[in-house]
RNA sequence: GGAGGUAUGGUGUAGUGGAUAGCAUCAGGGAUUUCGAAUCCCUGGACCCCGGUUCGAAUCCGGGUACCUCCGCCA
């Protein structure tokens, strides 16, 4: 309730001064009331007791009595040492009608400022289909991108392509040396490829990768294989064009398959940057030369080089190796070069990383500081695991995102088909796709990123209560009202533009909706600036719930007569829901 | 062993110093001839343990316990 606070603070300041409160610290004590029924903002008066020599109850009472009247302020009351202030519902209505809360309009328009923000997320190794273990990164990252855009920021979504690791090397080796028959023979006894994904390169090629992994363990010539893969990886790290090309030919179709899956979830990227670029363009070797001049530089017996970050306060193992004994670079070294490159193109840098990258991120950060560069903001998240334990492609304990989305779509289709036998199969399918993918996203966004997350089918596919379809349904209902009004021959454009009387008395549901709409922007701001998308997810849930209450209490179309104010409010709420849903990647379908 | 994270009704969670701890699910009961029943209302049930700081602690500090992650010249 930032707008109420701005009005209230000067008024309170005056009163508090007049009764003898000297420090201005109280501003931080003015908080959102915990109980909605009590007020919008509350001021606990306990800390004033000592200074004033009066009981908090008396003080609260005194403030309540001397607070100057203002249109924005509805009820003021003193309860048990708390001063509770409730906004005047009519004032709230006026704020809402005056567009003070229409944050949705920022969406799709020119960014409000010129700060360039680069968000790097997902960056999964392209060696197999996208699985739900990786989903938290992609969904969190994409939601952050969307929320920044909703807020009016200028954002670029970036994918860092890991095109030179051992995993890619293994894949490239397998594709070169193994026939389809050999692959399937090696994998006999394992779960076969889902027929549905025949021909999708990420699902096809992961078979080669898996077969290679088995062969590397078992086959008699495994030393030779290992040596060959080693040579390829080594060559790639020295910028060997031919090998890098072979690697790209191996992984690109897989990456394309993964991106197709992400696309289905509404996840897109603006730019892709290949790791190998920093080797081939010389950045990495320049960087390593620079490290040599650092006073914390050290060299191991075999010639490998490191920076001793213990001297900069790092605990535990303090040597941060950036060069192998053979002179080649390491992943982290390239990552630093990548960060310097990124900083040249943005003002703010955000990385979305799993909690297993915490140490690495710290080392990179410290090294960047050593180089005089800024440190990126990082959104860390805890892993998604399965009820059976950690997700692992190797052990076959894995849920592919393609399968999850397929199942989500099917289950949503069953629900829609049951409720609406009148819809055509195409329509059912379209709605189900929207509901299914949105449900999967929302299920992951709504919880705090640092909380461990266990994937459960029944939760991912829940379509009621605190789910995306619940929100979608409220929105669809608001759309339905507008359709009904149009069908009744009402000129909607004129109704929206016409000026309406603010109602003198308001039902509970309407007040609730107004209050929720008035804190919407506050929550978005916090979610964006603190990088905690789940705050906004919960706010949107609240908005949908409030809209349901409004819908229950306030008729818009009654006996063919339009209540203009109610209609306008409904339309504003609908617009707010729609843009907010887009901010979270929930598809705002108009009927379902 | 060291470093980081997490701990809230049966289950999943919100809550970064203020009141009667919010939501969903679950269990039980109820509403609805109405602008859409993927809705709404009622009842039930929780802050890991022990200390400390504070007028006031789920929240901050210290110490336990449990779970997760990391501690490669891998990526």
PDB file of N, CA and C in Angstrom, chain A residues 130-132 135 139 261 264-265 399-406 440 444:
ATOM      1  N   UNK A 130      15.445 -32.304 -22.478  1.00  0.00           N
ATOM      2  CA  UNK A 130      15.285 -31.465 -21.302  1.00  0.00           C
ATOM      3  C   UNK A 130      14.454 -32.217 -20.263  1.00  0.00           C
ATOM      4  N   UNK A 131      14.986 -32.328 -19.047  1.00  0.00           N
ATOM      5  CA  UNK A 131      14.210 -33.036 -18.022  1.00  0.00           C
ATOM      6  C   UNK A 131      13.794 -32.085 -16.914  1.00  0.00           C
ATOM      7  N   UNK A 132      12.855 -32.515 -16.090  1.00  0.00           N
ATOM      8  CA  UNK A 132      12.266 -31.577 -15.138  1.00  0.00           C
ATOM      9  C   UNK A 132      13.270 -31.142 -14.065  1.00  0.00           C
ATOM     10  N   UNK A 135      14.250 -27.947 -15.102  1.00  0.00           N
ATOM     11  CA  UNK A 135      13.132 -27.056 -15.372  1.00  0.00           C
ATOM     12  C   UNK A 135      13.109 -25.843 -14.463  1.00  0.00           C
ATOM     13  N   UNK A 139      12.437 -22.144 -15.923  1.00  0.00           N
ATOM     14  CA  UNK A 139      11.162 -21.504 -15.589  1.00  0.00           C
ATOM     15  C   UNK A 139      11.390 -20.282 -14.706  1.00  0.00           C
ATOM     16  N   UNK A 261      11.165 -27.874 -26.833  1.00  0.00           N
ATOM     17  CA  UNK A 261      10.462 -28.193 -25.587  1.00  0.00           C
ATOM     18  C   UNK A 261      10.231 -26.924 -24.768  1.00  0.00           C
ATOM     19  N   UNK A 264       7.548 -24.678 -25.945  1.00  0.00           N
ATOM     20  CA  UNK A 264       6.199 -25.126 -25.575  1.00  0.00           C
ATOM     21  C   UNK A 264       5.813 -24.576 -24.203  1.00  0.00           C
ATOM     22  N   UNK A 265       6.817 -24.339 -23.380  1.00  0.00           N
ATOM     23  CA  UNK A 265       6.582 -23.751 -22.054  1.00  0.00           C
ATOM     24  C   UNK A 265       6.576 -22.223 -22.119  1.00  0.00           C
ATOM     25  N   UNK A 399      12.413 -37.682 -15.365  1.00  0.00           N
ATOM     26  CA  UNK A 399      11.148 -37.363 -16.026  1.00  0.00           C
ATOM     27  C   UNK A 399      11.451 -36.319 -17.090  1.00  0.00           C
ATOM     28  N   UNK A 400      11.234 -36.686 -18.338  1.00  0.00           N
ATOM     29  CA  UNK A 400      11.471 -35.738 -19.415  1.00  0.00           C
ATOM     30  C   UNK A 400      10.349 -34.714 -19.476  1.00  0.00           C
ATOM     31  N   UNK A 401      10.728 -33.478 -19.748  1.00  0.00           N
ATOM     32  CA  UNK A 401       9.751 -32.409 -19.836  1.00  0.00           C
ATOM     33  C   UNK A 401       8.732 -32.682 -20.939  1.00  0.00           C
ATOM     34  N   UNK A 402       9.177 -33.264 -22.036  1.00  0.00           N
ATOM     35  CA  UNK A 402       8.249 -33.579 -23.129  1.00  0.00           C
ATOM     36  C   UNK A 402       7.140 -34.512 -22.645  1.00  0.00           C
ATOM     37  N   UNK A 403       7.517 -35.486 -21.841  1.00  0.00           N
ATOM     38  CA  UNK A 403       6.517 -36.428 -21.334  1.00  0.00           C
ATOM     39  C   UNK A 403       5.580 -35.742 -20.348  1.00  0.00           C
ATOM     40  N   UNK A 404       6.162 -34.899 -19.498  1.00  0.00           N
ATOM     41  CA  UNK A 404       5.337 -34.186 -18.524  1.00  0.00           C
ATOM     42  C   UNK A 404       4.309 -33.293 -19.229  1.00  0.00           C
ATOM     43  N   UNK A 405       4.760 -32.570 -20.229  1.00  0.00           N
ATOM     44  CA  UNK A 405       3.851 -31.651 -20.917  1.00  0.00           C
ATOM     45  C   UNK A 405       2.763 -32.412 -21.671  1.00  0.00           C
ATOM     46  N   UNK A 406       3.160 -33.537 -22.202  1.00  0.00           N
ATOM     47  CA  UNK A 406       2.195 -34.368 -22.923  1.00  0.00           C
ATOM     48  C   UNK A 406       1.100 -34.852 -21.954  1.00  0.00           C
ATOM     49  N   UNK A 440       2.164 -26.501 -15.196  1.00  0.00           N
ATOM     50  CA  UNK A 440       3.518 -26.990 -14.928  1.00  0.00           C
ATOM     51  C   UNK A 440       4.427 -25.835 -14.511  1.00  0.00           C
ATOM     52  N   UNK A 444       5.983 -24.680 -10.333  1.00  0.00           N
ATOM     53  CA  UNK A 444       7.392 -24.481  -9.975  1.00  0.00           C
ATOM     54  C   UNK A 444       7.664 -23.048  -9.509  1.00  0.00           C
TER      55      UNK A 444
END
